[in-house]
mmCIF file of C-alpha atoms in Angstrom:
data_model
loop_
_atom_site.group_PDB
_atom_site.id
_atom_site.type_symbol
_atom_site.label_atom_id
_atom_site.label_comp_id
_atom_site.label_asym_id
_atom_site.label_seq_id
_atom_site.Cartn_x
_atom_site.Cartn_y
_atom_site.Cartn_z
ATOM 1 C CA MET Z 30 32.724 37.377 65.375
ATOM 2 C CA ILE Z 31 29.716 36.956 62.909
ATOM 3 C CA ASP Z 32 26.303 35.678 64.655
ATOM 4 C CA LEU Z 33 25.133 33.318 62.063
ATOM 5 C CA ARG Z 34 22.577 31.441 64.009
ATOM 6 C CA CYS Z 35 19.732 33.134 62.207
ATOM 7 C CA TYR Z 36 20.517 34.450 58.691
ATOM 8 C CA ALA Z 37 17.821 36.048 56.751
ATOM 9 C CA ILE Z 38 17.797 36.367 52.959
ATOM 10 C CA THR Z 39 15.461 38.846 51.587
ATOM 11 C CA SER Z 40 12.665 38.014 49.285
ATOM 12 C CA GLY Z 41 11.265 40.594 46.671
ATOM 13 C CA SER Z 42 12.479 44.051 46.317
ATOM 14 C CA GLY Z 43 9.754 46.463 47.491
ATOM 15 C CA ALA Z 44 8.908 48.410 50.911
ATOM 16 C CA ASP Z 45 7.520 45.008 52.336
ATOM 17 C CA ALA Z 46 11.112 43.431 51.821
ATOM 18 C CA VAL Z 47 12.726 46.409 53.608
ATOM 19 C CA THR Z 48 10.249 46.223 56.321
ATOM 20 C CA ALA Z 49 10.786 42.445 56.887
ATOM 21 C CA ALA Z 50 14.375 42.713 56.817
ATOM 22 C CA ALA Z 51 14.324 45.347 59.485
ATOM 23 C CA ALA Z 52 11.982 43.266 61.604
ATOM 24 C CA ALA Z 53 14.126 40.309 61.415
ATOM 25 C CA ALA Z 54 17.240 42.360 62.556
ATOM 26 C CA ALA Z 55 15.236 44.014 65.471
ATOM 27 C CA ALA Z 56 14.395 40.430 66.566
ATOM 28 C CA GLY Z 57 18.169 39.423 66.624
ATOM 29 C CA ALA Z 58 18.799 38.179 63.153
ATOM 30 C CA GLY Z 59 22.816 38.254 62.904
ATOM 31 C CA VAL Z 60 22.859 38.681 58.963
ATOM 32 C CA VAL Z 61 20.668 39.915 56.385
ATOM 33 C CA GLN Z 62 21.582 39.096 53.079
ATOM 34 C CA VAL Z 63 20.125 41.192 49.986
ATOM 35 C CA ARG Z 64 19.347 38.973 47.405
ATOM 36 C CA ALA Z 65 17.211 40.347 44.258
ATOM 37 C CA LYS Z 66 18.394 38.844 41.182
ATOM 38 C CA SER Z 67 15.872 40.185 38.888
ATOM 39 C CA LEU Z 68 16.858 43.962 39.464
ATOM 40 C CA THR Z 69 19.272 46.187 37.426
ATOM 41 C CA SER Z 70 22.357 47.090 38.871
ATOM 42 C CA ARG Z 71 21.029 50.586 39.739
ATOM 43 C CA GLU Z 72 17.881 49.039 41.077
ATOM 44 C CA LEU Z 73 19.889 46.751 43.165
ATOM 45 C CA LEU Z 74 21.971 49.413 44.689
ATOM 46 C CA ALA Z 75 18.982 51.412 45.776
ATOM 47 C CA PHE Z 76 17.644 48.361 47.293
ATOM 48 C CA THR Z 77 20.615 47.484 48.925
ATOM 49 C CA LEU Z 78 20.714 51.118 50.594
ATOM 50 C CA ALA Z 79 17.490 50.869 51.630
ATOM 51 C CA VAL Z 80 17.761 47.455 53.344
ATOM 52 C CA ALA Z 81 21.162 48.508 54.949
ATOM 53 C CA GLU Z 82 19.791 51.712 56.330
ATOM 54 C CA ALA Z 83 16.539 50.007 57.849
ATOM 55 C CA VAL Z 84 18.768 47.210 59.382
ATOM 56 C CA GLU Z 85 21.219 49.617 60.811
ATOM 57 C CA GLN Z 86 18.267 51.620 62.373
ATOM 58 C CA ALA Z 87 16.717 48.476 63.695
ATOM 59 C CA ARG Z 88 19.713 46.803 65.103
ATOM 60 C CA PRO Z 89 23.215 47.970 64.308
ATOM 61 C CA ALA Z 90 24.882 44.794 65.319
ATOM 62 C CA THR Z 91 23.256 42.884 62.304
ATOM 63 C CA ARG Z 92 25.445 42.448 59.277
ATOM 64 C CA VAL Z 93 24.124 43.316 55.880
ATOM 65 C CA LEU Z 94 25.751 41.131 53.003
ATOM 66 C CA VAL Z 95 24.905 41.355 49.268
ATOM 67 C CA ASP Z 96 24.390 38.166 47.353
ATOM 68 C CA ASP Z 97 26.763 37.702 44.403
ATOM 69 C CA ARG Z 98 27.425 41.260 43.515
ATOM 70 C CA VAL Z 99 30.755 42.520 44.682
ATOM 71 C CA ASP Z 100 30.276 45.733 42.730
ATOM 72 C CA ILE Z 101 27.155 46.377 44.411
ATOM 73 C CA ALA Z 102 28.593 45.869 47.812
ATOM 74 C CA LEU Z 103 31.773 48.078 46.976
ATOM 75 C CA ALA Z 104 29.640 50.855 45.725
ATOM 76 C CA ALA Z 105 27.371 50.860 48.826
ATOM 77 C CA MET Z 106 30.485 50.652 51.299
ATOM 78 C CA ARG Z 107 32.076 53.528 49.344
ATOM 79 C CA ARG Z 108 29.053 55.657 49.986
ATOM 80 C CA GLY Z 109 29.257 55.020 53.635
ATOM 81 C CA ALA Z 110 26.424 52.632 53.998
ATOM 82 C CA PRO Z 111 26.320 49.913 56.770
ATOM 83 C CA VAL Z 112 27.144 47.090 54.049
ATOM 84 C CA HIS Z 113 29.481 44.654 55.256
ATOM 85 C CA GLY Z 114 30.292 42.095 52.579
ATOM 86 C CA VAL Z 115 29.226 39.589 50.193
ATOM 87 C CA HIS Z 116 28.080 35.970 49.606
ATOM 88 C CA LEU Z 117 29.636 34.443 46.475
ATOM 89 C CA GLY Z 118 28.847 31.410 44.423
ATOM 90 C CA ALA Z 119 31.242 29.189 42.371
ATOM 91 C CA ASP Z 120 30.404 31.459 39.296
ATOM 92 C CA ASP Z 121 30.767 34.834 40.760
ATOM 93 C CA LEU Z 122 34.067 36.880 41.185
ATOM 94 C CA PRO Z 123 36.772 34.536 42.923
ATOM 95 C CA VAL Z 124 36.898 34.930 46.747
ATOM 96 C CA ARG Z 125 40.449 36.226 46.708
ATOM 97 C CA ASP Z 126 39.691 39.032 44.139
ATOM 98 C CA ALA Z 127 36.606 39.982 46.255
ATOM 99 C CA ARG Z 128 38.809 40.045 49.282
ATOM 100 C CA GLY Z 129 41.245 42.420 47.553
ATOM 101 C CA LEU Z 130 38.454 44.822 46.413
ATOM 102 C CA LEU Z 131 36.371 44.836 49.686
ATOM 103 C CA GLY Z 132 39.292 44.655 52.111
ATOM 104 C CA GLY Z 133 40.108 42.651 55.275
ATOM 105 C CA GLN Z 134 37.182 43.645 57.336
ATOM 106 C CA ALA Z 135 34.768 42.673 54.852
ATOM 107 C CA ILE Z 136 32.676 39.350 55.511
ATOM 108 C CA ILE Z 137 32.743 36.840 52.588
ATOM 109 C CA GLY Z 138 30.591 33.736 52.404
ATOM 110 C CA PHE Z 139 30.762 31.112 49.860
ATOM 111 C CA THR Z 140 28.568 28.496 48.622
ATOM 112 C CA THR Z 141 29.132 24.855 48.917
ATOM 113 C CA GLY Z 142 26.832 21.663 49.482
ATOM 114 C CA SER Z 143 28.934 18.538 48.992
ATOM 115 C CA LEU Z 144 31.959 17.306 50.827
ATOM 116 C CA ASP Z 145 34.274 17.756 47.857
ATOM 117 C CA LEU Z 146 33.082 21.604 47.555
ATOM 118 C CA VAL Z 147 34.004 22.097 51.058
ATOM 119 C CA ARG Z 148 37.348 20.741 50.787
ATOM 120 C CA ARG Z 149 37.882 22.774 47.670
ATOM 121 C CA ALA Z 150 36.751 26.057 49.548
ATOM 122 C CA ALA Z 151 39.522 25.022 52.223
ATOM 123 C CA ARG Z 152 42.129 26.227 49.583
ATOM 124 C CA ASP Z 153 40.746 29.748 49.983
ATOM 125 C CA ALA Z 154 39.797 29.521 53.793
ATOM 126 C CA ASP Z 155 41.983 32.676 54.538
ATOM 127 C CA ALA Z 156 39.856 34.690 52.245
ATOM 128 C CA ILE Z 157 36.378 33.296 53.353
ATOM 129 C CA ASP Z 158 34.601 33.733 56.744
ATOM 130 C CA TYR Z 159 31.822 31.124 56.436
ATOM 131 C CA LEU Z 160 30.250 28.603 54.220
ATOM 132 C CA GLY Z 161 26.783 28.107 53.028
ATOM 133 C CA ALA Z 162 25.914 24.591 52.595
ATOM 134 C CA GLY Z 163 22.695 23.085 50.852
ATOM 135 C CA PRO Z 164 20.186 22.479 49.854
ATOM 136 C CA PHE Z 165 18.731 20.934 53.153
ATOM 137 C CA ARG Z 166 15.844 20.028 51.156
ATOM 138 C CA PRO Z 167 14.515 20.905 47.632
ATOM 139 C CA THR Z 168 13.907 24.498 47.399
ATOM 140 C CA PRO Z 169 11.601 26.449 44.928
ATOM 141 C CA THR Z 170 14.068 29.620 45.289
ATOM 142 C CA LYS Z 171 17.135 28.285 43.901
ATOM 143 C CA ASP Z 172 18.069 25.004 42.039
ATOM 144 C CA SER Z 173 21.508 24.185 42.948
ATOM 145 C CA GLY Z 174 21.526 20.896 40.966
ATOM 146 C CA ARG Z 175 23.011 19.199 44.237
ATOM 147 C CA ASP Z 176 21.080 16.408 45.978
ATOM 148 C CA PRO Z 177 19.453 17.629 49.368
ATOM 149 C CA LEU Z 178 21.606 17.101 52.244
ATOM 150 C CA GLY Z 179 19.106 16.539 54.875
ATOM 151 C CA LEU Z 180 20.234 16.207 58.723
ATOM 152 C CA ALA Z 181 22.695 13.445 58.161
ATOM 153 C CA GLY Z 182 24.661 15.465 55.480
ATOM 154 C CA TYR Z 183 25.756 18.097 57.660
ATOM 155 C CA PRO Z 184 28.067 16.401 60.199
ATOM 156 C CA PRO Z 185 30.640 15.221 57.574
ATOM 157 C CA LEU Z 186 30.781 18.938 55.975
ATOM 158 C CA VAL Z 187 31.310 20.398 59.684
ATOM 159 C CA ALA Z 188 34.075 17.657 60.376
ATOM 160 C CA ALA Z 189 35.757 18.588 57.240
ATOM 161 C CA SER Z 190 35.941 22.376 57.390
ATOM 162 C CA ALA Z 191 37.585 25.038 60.034
ATOM 163 C CA LEU Z 192 35.144 27.439 58.695
ATOM 164 C CA PRO Z 193 31.615 27.847 60.276
ATOM 165 C CA ILE Z 194 28.824 26.249 58.110
ATOM 166 C CA VAL Z 195 25.300 27.621 57.530
ATOM 167 C CA ALA Z 196 22.344 25.344 56.405
ATOM 168 C CA ILE Z 197 20.258 26.503 53.553
ATOM 169 C CA GLY Z 198 17.540 25.187 51.281
ATOM 170 C CA ASP Z 199 13.928 25.427 52.520
ATOM 171 C CA VAL Z 200 14.674 25.326 56.198
ATOM 172 C CA GLN Z 201 11.676 25.735 58.398
ATOM 173 C CA PRO Z 202 11.425 26.788 61.948
ATOM 174 C CA ASP Z 203 10.614 23.095 62.822
ATOM 175 C CA ASP Z 204 14.067 21.969 61.544
ATOM 176 C CA VAL Z 205 16.320 24.444 63.362
ATOM 177 C CA SER Z 206 16.701 22.449 66.711
ATOM 178 C CA GLY Z 207 17.831 19.288 64.936
ATOM 179 C CA LEU Z 208 19.904 21.023 62.292
ATOM 180 C CA ALA Z 209 21.789 22.824 65.440
ATOM 181 C CA GLY Z 210 22.562 19.432 66.715
ATOM 182 C CA THR Z 211 24.739 18.862 63.596
ATOM 183 C CA GLY Z 212 27.368 21.234 64.417
ATOM 184 C CA ILE Z 213 26.433 23.981 61.979
ATOM 185 C CA ALA Z 214 26.882 27.531 63.090
ATOM 186 C CA GLY Z 215 23.249 28.743 61.741
ATOM 187 C CA VAL Z 216 20.564 28.355 59.437
ATOM 188 C CA ALA Z 217 19.616 30.610 56.521
ATOM 189 C CA MET Z 218 16.179 31.284 55.520
ATOM 190 C CA VAL Z 219 14.220 33.112 52.874
ATOM 191 C CA ARG Z 220 10.502 32.612 52.631
ATOM 192 C CA ALA Z 221 10.224 31.184 56.398
ATOM 193 C CA VAL Z 222 11.275 34.527 57.876
ATOM 194 C CA MET Z 223 10.513 37.302 54.981
ATOM 195 C CA SER Z 224 7.198 36.054 53.878
ATOM 196 C CA ALA Z 225 5.889 35.450 57.686
ATOM 197 C CA PRO Z 226 3.240 37.780 59.035
ATOM 198 C CA ASP Z 227 5.498 38.338 61.898
ATOM 199 C CA PRO Z 228 9.244 37.925 60.679
ATOM 200 C CA GLY Z 229 10.528 38.982 64.355
ATOM 201 C CA ALA Z 230 8.459 36.315 65.959
ATOM 202 C CA VAL Z 231 9.961 33.791 63.432
ATOM 203 C CA VAL Z 232 13.629 34.771 64.105
ATOM 204 C CA ARG Z 233 13.056 34.792 68.046
ATOM 205 C CA ARG Z 234 11.836 31.346 67.769
ATOM 206 C CA VAL Z 235 14.811 30.215 65.460
ATOM 207 C CA LEU Z 236 17.218 31.725 67.880
ATOM 208 C CA ALA Z 237 15.686 29.982 71.000
ATOM 209 C CA ASP Z 238 15.585 26.508 69.120
ATOM 210 C CA PHE Z 239 19.032 26.988 67.773
ATOM 211 C CA ASP Z 240 20.497 27.585 71.130
ATOM 212 C CA ARG Z 241 18.442 24.829 72.668
ATOM 213 C CA GLY Z 242 19.479 22.332 69.944
ATOM 214 C CA ARG Z 243 23.067 23.118 70.382
ATOM 215 C CA ARG Z 244 22.836 22.812 74.185
ATOM 216 C CA ASP Z 245 21.006 19.311 74.019
ATOM 217 C CA SER Z 246 23.421 18.131 71.322
ATOM 218 C CA LEU Z 247 26.508 19.147 73.669
ATOM 219 C CA ALA Z 248 25.006 17.443 76.757
ATOM 220 C CA LEU Z 249 24.615 14.149 74.818
ATOM 221 C CA SER Z 250 28.239 14.309 73.507
#
């Protein structure tokens, strides 16, 4: 079972990013995704290995995923690094091919953001572990070309999928309680965690607010 409540995504690719990822893991982030699109393959592998080692030392239960790059995840896994899978988009290697390469125990996430995309992903649901859905609001880190979902956009996606859904797209700590009430499994954050003076404090708040928002929603249902 993957703890998706607080899903941290790296920002930058230096020592500070490794330190922030470890701090997020130590505070309880269930997933750390390695995202560094500007790096060469060799640089990305080295960065992935550094993040994975730091996260493993901070909290072995935290899962480390690689954004887009099945080859990097596979290379790291073959080296024995604590890397657990990938997060893929529509332009990346198809999820079934990724599953064939990484094996049945790997974690594979897939990007969606509309009801149509969620329904299409259902065709490959046996090869996917969770769906990312966004943007929650417009984000400077990634232009998906899709309209922002806002709070109201998530319940229909949750109802349409048997897979857990993670909200992404400039999610801030103040948004977490409300998002938890929509039925999603968690929230993904980039700058809100990784650029914070104290990433661990943000993660702890996110976890507490997510649990409270989910409890409040269940109490009202």
